[in-house]
mmCIF file of C-alpha atoms in Angstrom:
data_model
loop_
_atom_site.group_PDB
_atom_site.id
_atom_site.type_symbol
_atom_site.label_atom_id
_atom_site.label_comp_id
_atom_site.label_asym_id
_atom_site.label_seq_id
_atom_site.Cartn_x
_atom_site.Cartn_y
_atom_site.Cartn_z
ATOM 1 C CA UNK A 19 12.242 10.274 -1.008
ATOM 2 C CA UNK A 20 9.909 13.312 -1.367
ATOM 3 C CA UNK A 21 10.354 16.809 -1.599
ATOM 4 C CA UNK A 22 8.195 19.617 -1.776
ATOM 5 C CA UNK A 23 6.090 20.652 -4.932
ATOM 6 C CA UNK A 24 7.304 23.762 -6.559
ATOM 7 C CA UNK A 25 4.005 26.085 -6.076
ATOM 8 C CA UNK A 26 4.884 28.440 -8.819
ATOM 9 C CA UNK A 27 4.745 25.581 -11.377
ATOM 10 C CA UNK A 28 0.977 24.893 -10.411
ATOM 11 C CA UNK A 29 0.027 28.627 -10.285
ATOM 12 C CA UNK A 30 1.811 29.810 -13.372
ATOM 13 C CA UNK A 31 0.566 30.230 -16.872
ATOM 14 C CA UNK A 32 3.530 29.197 -19.011
ATOM 15 C CA UNK A 33 4.821 29.474 -22.484
ATOM 16 C CA UNK A 34 4.013 27.226 -25.349
ATOM 17 C CA UNK A 35 5.638 24.067 -25.689
ATOM 18 C CA UNK A 36 9.476 24.812 -25.540
ATOM 19 C CA UNK A 37 11.710 24.184 -28.623
ATOM 20 C CA UNK A 38 13.673 21.002 -28.765
ATOM 21 C CA UNK A 39 17.356 21.354 -28.166
ATOM 22 C CA UNK A 40 19.694 19.312 -30.443
ATOM 23 C CA UNK A 41 20.129 16.262 -28.649
ATOM 24 C CA UNK A 42 22.056 12.995 -28.777
ATOM 25 C CA UNK A 43 20.073 9.766 -29.498
ATOM 26 C CA UNK A 44 20.386 7.242 -26.814
ATOM 27 C CA UNK A 45 19.680 4.324 -29.222
ATOM 28 C CA UNK A 46 23.042 5.316 -30.922
ATOM 29 C CA UNK A 47 24.907 4.658 -27.674
ATOM 30 C CA UNK A 48 28.591 4.800 -29.176
ATOM 31 C CA UNK A 49 27.789 8.398 -30.364
ATOM 32 C CA UNK A 50 26.507 9.283 -27.024
ATOM 33 C CA UNK A 51 29.620 7.923 -25.344
ATOM 34 C CA UNK A 52 31.801 10.103 -27.921
ATOM 35 C CA UNK A 53 29.702 13.126 -27.429
ATOM 36 C CA UNK A 54 29.695 12.884 -23.523
ATOM 37 C CA UNK A 55 33.625 12.291 -23.307
ATOM 38 C CA UNK A 56 34.845 15.854 -21.826
ATOM 39 C CA UNK A 57 31.570 17.091 -20.734
ATOM 40 C CA UNK A 58 30.843 18.264 -17.171
ATOM 41 C CA UNK A 59 27.445 17.013 -15.892
ATOM 42 C CA UNK A 60 25.689 19.209 -13.240
ATOM 43 C CA UNK A 61 23.622 16.706 -11.220
ATOM 44 C CA UNK A 62 21.151 18.770 -9.186
ATOM 45 C CA UNK A 63 20.219 16.514 -6.129
ATOM 46 C CA UNK A 64 19.494 16.814 -2.539
ATOM 47 C CA UNK A 65 22.570 17.488 -0.646
ATOM 48 C CA UNK A 66 21.391 16.926 3.012
ATOM 49 C CA UNK A 67 22.721 13.526 3.590
ATOM 50 C CA UNK A 68 26.540 12.754 3.881
ATOM 51 C CA UNK A 69 26.026 9.302 2.942
ATOM 52 C CA UNK A 70 24.205 10.514 -0.231
ATOM 53 C CA UNK A 71 26.703 13.053 -1.128
ATOM 54 C CA UNK A 72 29.619 10.417 -0.877
ATOM 55 C CA UNK A 73 27.579 8.024 -2.983
ATOM 56 C CA UNK A 74 27.363 10.518 -5.843
ATOM 57 C CA UNK A 75 30.835 11.552 -5.506
ATOM 58 C CA UNK A 76 31.585 7.775 -5.883
ATOM 59 C CA UNK A 77 29.388 7.578 -9.065
ATOM 60 C CA UNK A 78 31.352 10.792 -10.252
ATOM 61 C CA UNK A 79 34.723 9.070 -9.971
ATOM 62 C CA UNK A 80 33.456 5.988 -11.896
ATOM 63 C CA UNK A 81 32.173 8.245 -14.745
ATOM 64 C CA UNK A 82 35.412 10.129 -15.198
ATOM 65 C CA UNK A 83 37.419 6.921 -15.056
ATOM 66 C CA UNK A 84 35.142 4.941 -17.329
ATOM 67 C CA UNK A 85 33.849 7.655 -19.849
ATOM 68 C CA UNK A 86 35.790 10.756 -19.229
ATOM 69 C CA UNK A 87 32.665 12.615 -17.909
ATOM 70 C CA UNK A 88 32.975 14.915 -14.944
ATOM 71 C CA UNK A 89 30.165 14.925 -12.320
ATOM 72 C CA UNK A 90 29.618 17.997 -10.187
ATOM 73 C CA UNK A 91 26.677 17.454 -7.527
ATOM 74 C CA UNK A 92 24.762 20.481 -7.199
ATOM 75 C CA UNK A 93 23.440 20.140 -3.586
ATOM 76 C CA UNK A 94 19.879 21.289 -3.285
ATOM 77 C CA UNK A 95 17.958 22.097 -0.050
ATOM 78 C CA UNK A 96 14.920 21.270 -2.255
ATOM 79 C CA UNK A 97 14.160 19.823 -5.845
ATOM 80 C CA UNK A 98 11.851 22.668 -6.439
ATOM 81 C CA UNK A 99 15.007 25.037 -6.544
ATOM 82 C CA UNK A 100 16.275 23.275 -9.502
ATOM 83 C CA UNK A 101 12.521 22.993 -11.049
ATOM 84 C CA UNK A 102 12.536 26.896 -10.771
ATOM 85 C CA UNK A 103 15.709 27.337 -12.329
ATOM 86 C CA UNK A 104 14.704 25.412 -15.321
ATOM 87 C CA UNK A 105 11.478 27.085 -15.329
ATOM 88 C CA UNK A 106 12.987 30.767 -15.436
ATOM 89 C CA UNK A 107 15.134 29.549 -18.246
ATOM 90 C CA UNK A 108 12.218 28.383 -20.164
ATOM 91 C CA UNK A 109 10.234 31.775 -19.589
ATOM 92 C CA UNK A 110 13.422 33.515 -20.712
ATOM 93 C CA UNK A 111 13.304 31.616 -23.974
ATOM 94 C CA UNK A 112 16.659 29.792 -23.207
ATOM 95 C CA UNK A 113 16.240 26.493 -25.139
ATOM 96 C CA UNK A 114 19.735 25.304 -24.831
ATOM 97 C CA UNK A 115 22.590 25.906 -22.653
ATOM 98 C CA UNK A 116 20.721 25.323 -19.386
ATOM 99 C CA UNK A 117 22.465 25.194 -16.304
ATOM 100 C CA UNK A 118 20.997 21.961 -14.907
ATOM 101 C CA UNK A 119 21.957 18.942 -16.761
ATOM 102 C CA UNK A 120 20.255 15.999 -14.482
ATOM 103 C CA UNK A 121 17.560 16.370 -11.520
ATOM 104 C CA UNK A 122 16.903 13.679 -8.846
ATOM 105 C CA UNK A 123 13.151 13.843 -9.027
ATOM 106 C CA UNK A 124 9.978 12.067 -8.356
ATOM 107 C CA UNK A 125 6.373 12.852 -7.568
ATOM 108 C CA UNK A 126 4.567 16.095 -7.920
ATOM 109 C CA UNK A 127 7.822 17.908 -9.231
ATOM 110 C CA UNK A 128 7.969 15.215 -11.989
ATOM 111 C CA UNK A 129 4.368 15.540 -12.970
ATOM 112 C CA UNK A 130 4.665 19.447 -12.983
ATOM 113 C CA UNK A 131 7.905 19.343 -15.020
ATOM 114 C CA UNK A 132 6.295 16.851 -17.613
ATOM 115 C CA UNK A 133 3.013 18.880 -17.769
ATOM 116 C CA UNK A 134 4.995 22.017 -18.706
ATOM 117 C CA UNK A 135 7.249 20.342 -21.152
ATOM 118 C CA UNK A 136 10.531 20.924 -19.148
ATOM 119 C CA UNK A 137 11.916 17.629 -19.663
ATOM 120 C CA UNK A 138 14.027 16.221 -22.381
ATOM 121 C CA UNK A 139 13.123 12.800 -23.789
ATOM 122 C CA UNK A 140 11.927 10.225 -23.822
ATOM 123 C CA UNK A 141 15.406 8.850 -23.195
ATOM 124 C CA UNK A 142 15.311 6.122 -20.210
ATOM 125 C CA UNK A 143 14.219 3.092 -21.845
ATOM 126 C CA UNK A 144 16.804 3.304 -24.811
ATOM 127 C CA UNK A 145 19.553 3.220 -22.287
ATOM 128 C CA UNK A 146 21.725 0.319 -22.589
ATOM 129 C CA UNK A 147 21.126 -1.044 -19.028
ATOM 130 C CA UNK A 148 17.487 -0.483 -19.358
ATOM 131 C CA UNK A 149 16.718 -4.322 -19.838
ATOM 132 C CA UNK A 150 18.203 -5.176 -16.517
ATOM 133 C CA UNK A 151 15.480 -2.869 -14.722
ATOM 134 C CA UNK A 152 12.505 -4.859 -12.888
ATOM 135 C CA UNK A 153 9.829 -3.360 -14.875
ATOM 136 C CA UNK A 154 7.446 -6.284 -14.115
ATOM 137 C CA UNK A 155 8.215 -6.714 -10.233
ATOM 138 C CA UNK A 156 8.504 -3.038 -9.639
ATOM 139 C CA UNK A 157 6.010 -1.486 -11.510
ATOM 140 C CA UNK A 158 6.906 2.063 -9.840
ATOM 141 C CA UNK A 159 9.876 2.273 -12.047
ATOM 142 C CA UNK A 160 7.713 3.450 -14.975
ATOM 143 C CA UNK A 161 4.662 5.142 -13.100
ATOM 144 C CA UNK A 162 5.761 7.961 -10.682
ATOM 145 C CA UNK A 163 2.579 8.425 -8.157
ATOM 146 C CA UNK A 164 0.177 7.218 -11.137
ATOM 147 C CA UNK A 165 1.975 9.459 -13.627
ATOM 148 C CA UNK A 166 3.496 7.630 -16.549
ATOM 149 C CA UNK A 167 7.163 8.284 -16.702
ATOM 150 C CA UNK A 168 6.972 8.029 -20.488
ATOM 151 C CA UNK A 169 10.971 7.448 -20.718
ATOM 152 C CA UNK A 170 11.290 10.847 -19.377
ATOM 153 C CA UNK A 171 12.997 9.752 -16.308
ATOM 154 C CA UNK A 172 15.240 6.916 -15.205
ATOM 155 C CA UNK A 173 14.892 4.889 -12.001
ATOM 156 C CA UNK A 174 17.816 4.565 -9.850
ATOM 157 C CA UNK A 175 16.547 3.687 -6.240
ATOM 158 C CA UNK A 176 13.523 1.976 -4.727
ATOM 159 C CA UNK A 177 11.904 2.630 -1.384
ATOM 160 C CA UNK A 178 9.274 0.283 0.240
ATOM 161 C CA UNK A 179 7.101 0.379 3.464
ATOM 162 C CA UNK A 180 8.285 -2.295 5.872
ATOM 163 C CA UNK A 181 6.923 -3.133 9.417
ATOM 164 C CA UNK A 182 9.395 -3.560 12.227
ATOM 165 C CA UNK A 183 8.555 -5.709 15.562
ATOM 166 C CA UNK A 184 10.851 -6.896 18.148
ATOM 167 C CA UNK A 185 10.655 -10.696 18.029
ATOM 168 C CA UNK A 186 11.377 -11.168 21.386
ATOM 169 C CA UNK A 187 8.097 -9.616 22.585
ATOM 170 C CA UNK A 188 6.255 -10.215 19.443
ATOM 171 C CA UNK A 189 7.416 -13.195 17.611
ATOM 172 C CA UNK A 190 4.452 -13.732 15.230
ATOM 173 C CA UNK A 191 3.199 -10.182 14.031
ATOM 174 C CA UNK A 192 -0.163 -9.665 12.035
ATOM 175 C CA UNK A 193 0.383 -10.321 8.418
ATOM 176 C CA UNK A 194 -2.569 -8.324 6.804
ATOM 177 C CA UNK A 195 -4.798 -5.211 7.444
ATOM 178 C CA UNK A 196 -7.535 -7.195 9.285
ATOM 179 C CA UNK A 197 -5.087 -9.156 11.539
ATOM 180 C CA UNK A 198 -3.321 -5.666 12.379
ATOM 181 C CA UNK A 199 -6.499 -4.372 13.763
ATOM 182 C CA UNK A 200 -7.372 -7.355 15.645
ATOM 183 C CA UNK A 201 -3.904 -7.182 17.095
ATOM 184 C CA UNK A 202 -4.310 -3.459 17.878
ATOM 185 C CA UNK A 203 -7.568 -4.049 19.764
ATOM 186 C CA UNK A 204 -6.097 -7.113 21.640
ATOM 187 C CA UNK A 205 -2.806 -5.116 22.676
ATOM 188 C CA UNK A 206 -3.957 -1.640 23.521
ATOM 189 C CA UNK A 207 -1.323 0.897 23.729
ATOM 190 C CA UNK A 208 1.146 -0.858 21.810
ATOM 191 C CA UNK A 209 0.794 0.676 18.381
ATOM 192 C CA UNK A 210 0.526 4.190 16.741
ATOM 193 C CA UNK A 211 1.447 5.872 13.638
ATOM 194 C CA UNK A 212 2.872 9.426 12.751
ATOM 195 C CA UNK A 213 0.325 12.478 12.541
ATOM 196 C CA UNK A 214 -1.031 13.097 9.242
ATOM 197 C CA UNK A 215 -0.038 15.175 7.220
ATOM 198 C CA UNK A 216 3.310 13.686 7.897
ATOM 199 C CA UNK A 217 4.505 11.811 4.897
ATOM 200 C CA UNK A 218 4.809 8.450 6.697
ATOM 201 C CA UNK A 219 1.467 9.066 8.574
ATOM 202 C CA UNK A 220 -0.468 9.359 5.310
ATOM 203 C CA UNK A 221 1.397 6.595 3.817
ATOM 204 C CA UNK A 222 0.195 4.402 6.621
ATOM 205 C CA UNK A 223 -3.346 5.642 5.902
ATOM 206 C CA UNK A 224 -2.887 4.728 2.108
ATOM 207 C CA UNK A 225 -1.413 1.161 3.200
ATOM 208 C CA UNK A 226 -4.562 0.554 5.437
ATOM 209 C CA UNK A 227 -7.026 1.711 2.459
ATOM 210 C CA UNK A 228 -5.368 -0.609 0.131
ATOM 211 C CA UNK A 229 -6.107 -3.389 2.579
ATOM 212 C CA UNK A 230 -9.738 -2.571 3.170
ATOM 213 C CA UNK A 231 -11.039 -1.391 -0.178
ATOM 214 C CA UNK A 232 -12.756 -3.852 -2.771
ATOM 215 C CA UNK A 233 -11.157 -2.359 -5.939
ATOM 216 C CA UNK A 234 -7.627 -1.017 -5.239
ATOM 217 C CA UNK A 235 -7.370 0.093 -8.982
ATOM 218 C CA UNK A 236 -9.681 3.129 -8.312
ATOM 219 C CA UNK A 237 -6.438 4.861 -6.281
ATOM 220 C CA UNK A 238 -4.632 5.206 -9.448
ATOM 221 C CA UNK A 239 -7.203 7.837 -10.592
ATOM 222 C CA UNK A 240 -7.785 10.939 -8.906
ATOM 223 C CA UNK A 241 -10.625 10.650 -6.194
ATOM 224 C CA UNK A 242 -14.040 11.112 -7.780
ATOM 225 C CA UNK A 243 -16.341 13.383 -5.479
ATOM 226 C CA UNK A 244 -19.285 11.399 -6.367
ATOM 227 C CA UNK A 245 -17.941 8.266 -5.099
ATOM 228 C CA UNK A 246 -15.163 9.260 -2.511
ATOM 229 C CA UNK A 247 -17.137 8.833 0.488
ATOM 230 C CA UNK A 248 -18.062 5.441 0.022
ATOM 231 C CA UNK A 249 -14.622 4.331 -1.181
ATOM 232 C CA UNK A 250 -13.009 5.584 2.060
ATOM 233 C CA UNK A 251 -15.664 4.432 4.291
ATOM 234 C CA UNK A 252 -14.123 1.105 5.087
ATOM 235 C CA UNK A 253 -10.790 3.270 6.006
ATOM 236 C CA UNK A 254 -12.670 5.442 8.697
ATOM 237 C CA UNK A 255 -14.216 2.273 10.002
ATOM 238 C CA UNK A 256 -11.066 0.641 10.497
ATOM 239 C CA UNK A 257 -9.604 3.718 12.259
ATOM 240 C CA UNK A 258 -12.644 4.099 14.351
ATOM 241 C CA UNK A 259 -11.947 0.637 15.797
ATOM 242 C CA UNK A 260 -8.287 0.936 16.081
ATOM 243 C CA UNK A 261 -8.149 4.590 17.494
ATOM 244 C CA UNK A 262 -9.090 3.922 21.115
ATOM 245 C CA UNK A 263 -6.549 1.144 21.281
ATOM 246 C CA UNK A 264 -3.746 3.240 20.088
ATOM 247 C CA UNK A 265 -0.829 4.579 22.023
ATOM 248 C CA UNK A 266 -2.226 7.052 24.453
ATOM 249 C CA UNK A 267 -5.411 6.087 23.157
ATOM 250 C CA UNK A 268 -5.231 8.222 20.039
ATOM 251 C CA UNK A 269 -4.767 11.491 22.067
ATOM 252 C CA UNK A 270 -1.468 11.943 20.827
ATOM 253 C CA UNK A 271 0.513 10.821 17.872
ATOM 254 C CA UNK A 272 4.548 10.842 16.860
ATOM 255 C CA UNK A 273 5.388 13.717 14.574
ATOM 256 C CA UNK A 274 7.425 11.507 12.228
ATOM 257 C CA UNK A 275 9.458 8.557 11.306
ATOM 258 C CA UNK A 276 12.067 9.060 14.012
ATOM 259 C CA UNK A 277 9.729 9.887 16.546
ATOM 260 C CA UNK A 278 7.585 6.794 15.920
ATOM 261 C CA UNK A 279 10.802 4.686 15.672
ATOM 262 C CA UNK A 280 11.925 5.838 18.927
ATOM 263 C CA UNK A 281 8.907 4.485 20.636
ATOM 264 C CA UNK A 282 9.875 1.067 19.475
ATOM 265 C CA UNK A 283 13.406 1.787 20.710
ATOM 266 C CA UNK A 284 12.047 2.717 24.081
ATOM 267 C CA UNK A 285 9.501 -0.505 24.419
ATOM 268 C CA UNK A 286 6.580 1.567 24.460
ATOM 269 C CA UNK A 287 5.025 0.207 21.233
ATOM 270 C CA UNK A 288 5.575 -3.163 19.679
ATOM 271 C CA UNK A 289 5.173 -2.588 15.953
ATOM 272 C CA UNK A 290 6.717 0.295 14.165
ATOM 273 C CA UNK A 291 7.244 0.875 10.334
ATOM 274 C CA UNK A 292 9.520 3.011 8.041
ATOM 275 C CA UNK A 293 9.809 3.464 4.270
ATOM 276 C CA UNK A 294 13.425 2.337 4.255
ATOM 277 C CA UNK A 295 13.500 -1.539 4.513
ATOM 278 C CA UNK A 296 17.249 -1.182 6.010
ATOM 279 C CA UNK A 297 16.361 1.281 8.606
ATOM 280 C CA UNK A 298 16.109 -1.324 11.337
ATOM 281 C CA UNK A 299 19.407 -2.946 10.678
ATOM 282 C CA UNK A 300 21.146 0.397 10.451
ATOM 283 C CA UNK A 301 19.757 1.399 13.694
ATOM 284 C CA UNK A 302 20.610 -1.791 15.451
ATOM 285 C CA UNK A 303 24.221 -1.425 14.188
ATOM 286 C CA UNK A 304 24.141 1.966 15.890
ATOM 287 C CA UNK A 305 23.283 0.347 19.179
ATOM 288 C CA UNK A 306 19.795 2.170 19.146
ATOM 289 C CA UNK A 307 17.527 -0.839 18.792
ATOM 290 C CA UNK A 308 17.670 -4.304 20.313
ATOM 291 C CA UNK A 309 19.067 -6.953 17.920
ATOM 292 C CA UNK A 310 15.942 -8.912 18.159
ATOM 293 C CA UNK A 311 13.879 -6.170 15.889
ATOM 294 C CA UNK A 312 12.839 -7.754 12.606
ATOM 295 C CA UNK A 313 11.044 -6.498 9.429
ATOM 296 C CA UNK A 314 8.194 -7.844 7.821
ATOM 297 C CA UNK A 315 5.573 -6.976 4.979
ATOM 298 C CA UNK A 316 1.846 -7.852 4.516
ATOM 299 C CA UNK A 317 0.369 -10.477 2.505
ATOM 300 C CA UNK A 318 -1.135 -8.217 -0.320
ATOM 301 C CA UNK A 319 2.161 -5.970 -0.482
ATOM 302 C CA UNK A 320 3.220 -2.785 0.906
ATOM 303 C CA UNK A 321 3.452 0.850 -0.817
ATOM 304 C CA UNK A 322 6.792 1.272 -2.517
ATOM 305 C CA UNK A 323 8.013 3.936 -4.887
ATOM 306 C CA UNK A 324 11.037 4.921 -6.903
ATOM 307 C CA UNK A 325 13.536 7.725 -7.035
ATOM 308 C CA UNK A 326 14.431 8.821 -10.591
ATOM 309 C CA UNK A 327 16.812 11.226 -12.641
ATOM 310 C CA UNK A 328 15.429 13.253 -15.567
ATOM 311 C CA UNK A 329 17.178 15.463 -18.026
ATOM 312 C CA UNK A 330 15.914 19.178 -18.405
ATOM 313 C CA UNK A 331 14.628 20.087 -22.226
ATOM 314 C CA UNK A 332 17.413 22.611 -22.482
ATOM 315 C CA UNK A 333 20.336 20.897 -20.633
ATOM 316 C CA UNK A 334 23.700 21.633 -21.722
ATOM 317 C CA UNK A 335 25.535 18.380 -21.516
ATOM 318 C CA UNK A 336 22.610 15.763 -22.445
ATOM 319 C CA UNK A 337 24.928 13.144 -23.627
ATOM 320 C CA UNK A 338 26.933 13.225 -20.259
ATOM 321 C CA UNK A 339 23.549 13.290 -18.288
ATOM 322 C CA UNK A 340 22.534 10.069 -20.198
ATOM 323 C CA UNK A 341 25.978 8.454 -19.326
ATOM 324 C CA UNK A 342 25.163 9.413 -15.715
ATOM 325 C CA UNK A 343 21.443 7.841 -15.939
ATOM 326 C CA UNK A 344 23.027 4.698 -17.412
ATOM 327 C CA UNK A 345 25.682 4.372 -14.839
ATOM 328 C CA UNK A 346 23.342 4.496 -12.191
ATOM 329 C CA UNK A 347 21.623 1.569 -13.518
ATOM 330 C CA UNK A 348 25.112 -0.607 -13.691
ATOM 331 C CA UNK A 349 24.841 -3.572 -11.279
ATOM 332 C CA UNK A 350 27.892 -2.569 -9.824
ATOM 333 C CA UNK A 351 26.709 0.776 -8.796
ATOM 334 C CA UNK A 352 23.290 -0.713 -7.809
ATOM 335 C CA UNK A 353 24.917 -3.219 -5.446
ATOM 336 C CA UNK A 354 26.780 -0.240 -3.935
ATOM 337 C CA UNK A 355 23.651 1.593 -3.328
ATOM 338 C CA UNK A 356 22.021 -1.122 -1.723
ATOM 339 C CA UNK A 357 24.770 -1.866 0.656
ATOM 340 C CA UNK A 358 23.631 -0.765 4.184
ATOM 341 C CA UNK A 359 27.236 0.741 4.783
ATOM 342 C CA UNK A 360 26.839 2.780 1.704
ATOM 343 C CA UNK A 361 23.094 3.926 1.365
ATOM 344 C CA UNK A 362 20.925 0.838 1.944
ATOM 345 C CA UNK A 363 18.522 1.675 -0.880
ATOM 346 C CA UNK A 364 16.809 -0.917 -2.579
ATOM 347 C CA UNK A 365 17.739 -1.977 -6.256
ATOM 348 C CA UNK A 366 15.516 -1.165 -9.487
ATOM 349 C CA UNK A 367 17.102 -3.995 -11.131
ATOM 350 C CA UNK A 368 15.556 -7.552 -11.682
ATOM 351 C CA UNK A 369 17.801 -10.340 -10.172
ATOM 352 C CA UNK A 370 16.735 -12.706 -12.868
ATOM 353 C CA UNK A 371 18.013 -10.507 -15.617
ATOM 354 C CA UNK A 372 21.500 -10.322 -14.286
ATOM 355 C CA UNK A 373 24.344 -12.496 -15.252
ATOM 356 C CA UNK A 374 25.556 -14.573 -12.271
ATOM 357 C CA UNK A 375 28.529 -12.498 -11.707
ATOM 358 C CA UNK A 376 26.544 -9.595 -11.150
ATOM 359 C CA UNK A 377 23.759 -11.381 -9.156
ATOM 360 C CA UNK A 378 26.485 -12.475 -6.827
ATOM 361 C CA UNK A 379 27.233 -8.827 -6.056
ATOM 362 C CA UNK A 380 23.986 -8.544 -4.251
ATOM 363 C CA UNK A 381 24.127 -12.220 -2.636
ATOM 364 C CA UNK A 382 27.334 -11.018 -1.145
ATOM 365 C CA UNK A 383 25.800 -7.871 0.529
ATOM 366 C CA UNK A 384 25.391 -8.116 4.206
ATOM 367 C CA UNK A 385 21.996 -6.569 4.619
ATOM 368 C CA UNK A 386 22.084 -6.607 8.572
ATOM 369 C CA UNK A 387 19.958 -9.082 10.737
ATOM 370 C CA UNK A 388 16.677 -7.062 10.288
ATOM 371 C CA UNK A 389 16.702 -6.360 6.585
ATOM 372 C CA UNK A 390 14.608 -8.723 4.375
ATOM 373 C CA UNK A 391 16.028 -9.901 1.062
ATOM 374 C CA UNK A 392 14.792 -8.368 -2.069
ATOM 375 C CA UNK A 393 12.862 -11.453 -3.085
ATOM 376 C CA UNK A 394 11.403 -11.397 0.360
ATOM 377 C CA UNK A 395 9.906 -7.791 0.255
ATOM 378 C CA UNK A 396 6.889 -9.031 -1.779
ATOM 379 C CA UNK A 397 4.688 -6.831 -4.017
ATOM 380 C CA UNK A 398 5.585 -3.054 -4.113
ATOM 381 C CA UNK A 399 2.151 -1.486 -4.384
ATOM 382 C CA UNK A 400 2.041 1.620 -6.378
ATOM 383 C CA UNK A 401 1.353 4.818 -4.814
ATOM 384 C CA UNK A 402 -2.085 6.041 -4.880
ATOM 385 C CA UNK A 403 -2.748 9.339 -6.982
ATOM 386 C CA UNK A 404 -1.748 12.311 -5.163
ATOM 387 C CA UNK A 405 -5.022 13.566 -4.749
ATOM 388 C CA UNK A 406 -6.108 10.496 -2.315
ATOM 389 C CA UNK A 407 -3.202 11.831 0.276
ATOM 390 C CA UNK A 408 -4.376 15.323 0.169
ATOM 391 C CA UNK A 409 -8.069 14.556 0.638
ATOM 392 C CA UNK A 410 -7.614 11.623 3.237
ATOM 393 C CA UNK A 411 -5.042 13.774 5.156
ATOM 394 C CA UNK A 412 -7.459 16.572 5.643
ATOM 395 C CA UNK A 413 -10.414 14.232 6.497
ATOM 396 C CA UNK A 414 -8.141 12.627 9.127
ATOM 397 C CA UNK A 415 -7.258 15.925 10.497
ATOM 398 C CA UNK A 416 -11.072 16.757 10.670
ATOM 399 C CA UNK A 417 -12.099 13.263 12.354
ATOM 400 C CA UNK A 418 -8.996 12.550 14.538
ATOM 401 C CA UNK A 419 -6.626 15.313 14.525
ATOM 402 C CA UNK A 420 -4.844 16.658 17.755
ATOM 403 C CA UNK A 421 -2.528 19.605 18.334
ATOM 404 C CA UNK A 422 0.806 19.060 17.665
#
């Protein structure tokens, strides 16, 4: 899930590296637990979804009963609000006793906080549950939009792009970028994507880019002005071929993911996509999609990213924050988060690293008729450097943009 970058961070010249507050050592976990008992952790997290709010409250109940740690959910409209508070405390010279203990964060906000020395750490890879994290299969758990996490944030949920199709109308959907183009041309008006710079729309452009360039590794660095045009030329060629055959011949685009999904529900398109692998099952369960809709991924993988928690450099309750971060990696908590009836978020854990009783928690989940099992999601491709998204969205608008 993405939230807007705090503009002030990019524009403000900040103080020198902050003083390190006295902090617990996650490598000495018994001492962390002892210090954490009785603390109240203020977790600053987006508060716009009742299901997420209920899940955080459930985690809080477990933290209190297991470790004597009280969890207070500070409900945010934007992650930038919490970042701004930490920044203000840093600029005021407050190196201890900060108001924010834990932040749900990723992407540009993390990169900005890391660059400005606003985070405590590293701590994540010393957490007791870290060996259960699927670092090899889900490299996004240690690289946040190309930025190395460096142990400064701990993952707790995965998102991945999946395509949706109605198996009654389209039993054998295309399985790679080239085949998708052939299908679009052969089936005019049956496919579209949200209009960039909508997040899902630009994600689709990045997904196509992954499928048409020779060396996807270049996407892990900022775009080079000297080579940018040559690198993205196959993307524009793909779009030039596809656009006349899109829904409404590319003269209009859906605004966002809900609008895109509605076209599939209304039978106006045959293939849709979402960044939540469980979306289709949830919508089917709500009676808003035919129960013949299924999901699929492309042969070379689809873009994925992770949600993280991080601890500010001056957090007042760092031991308690570490306990919450570790609890979020607990297999019981991860399985609850993956349950479509709870959140439907994808786990960050490696199923092969779990003992049989914990693996059974995931095996027992009813993911819904349209949701792929974790083992069937394939490779989660790393998000390209943010510079690609910005430049490609600008160029797309110049080439194909239409009035909203």
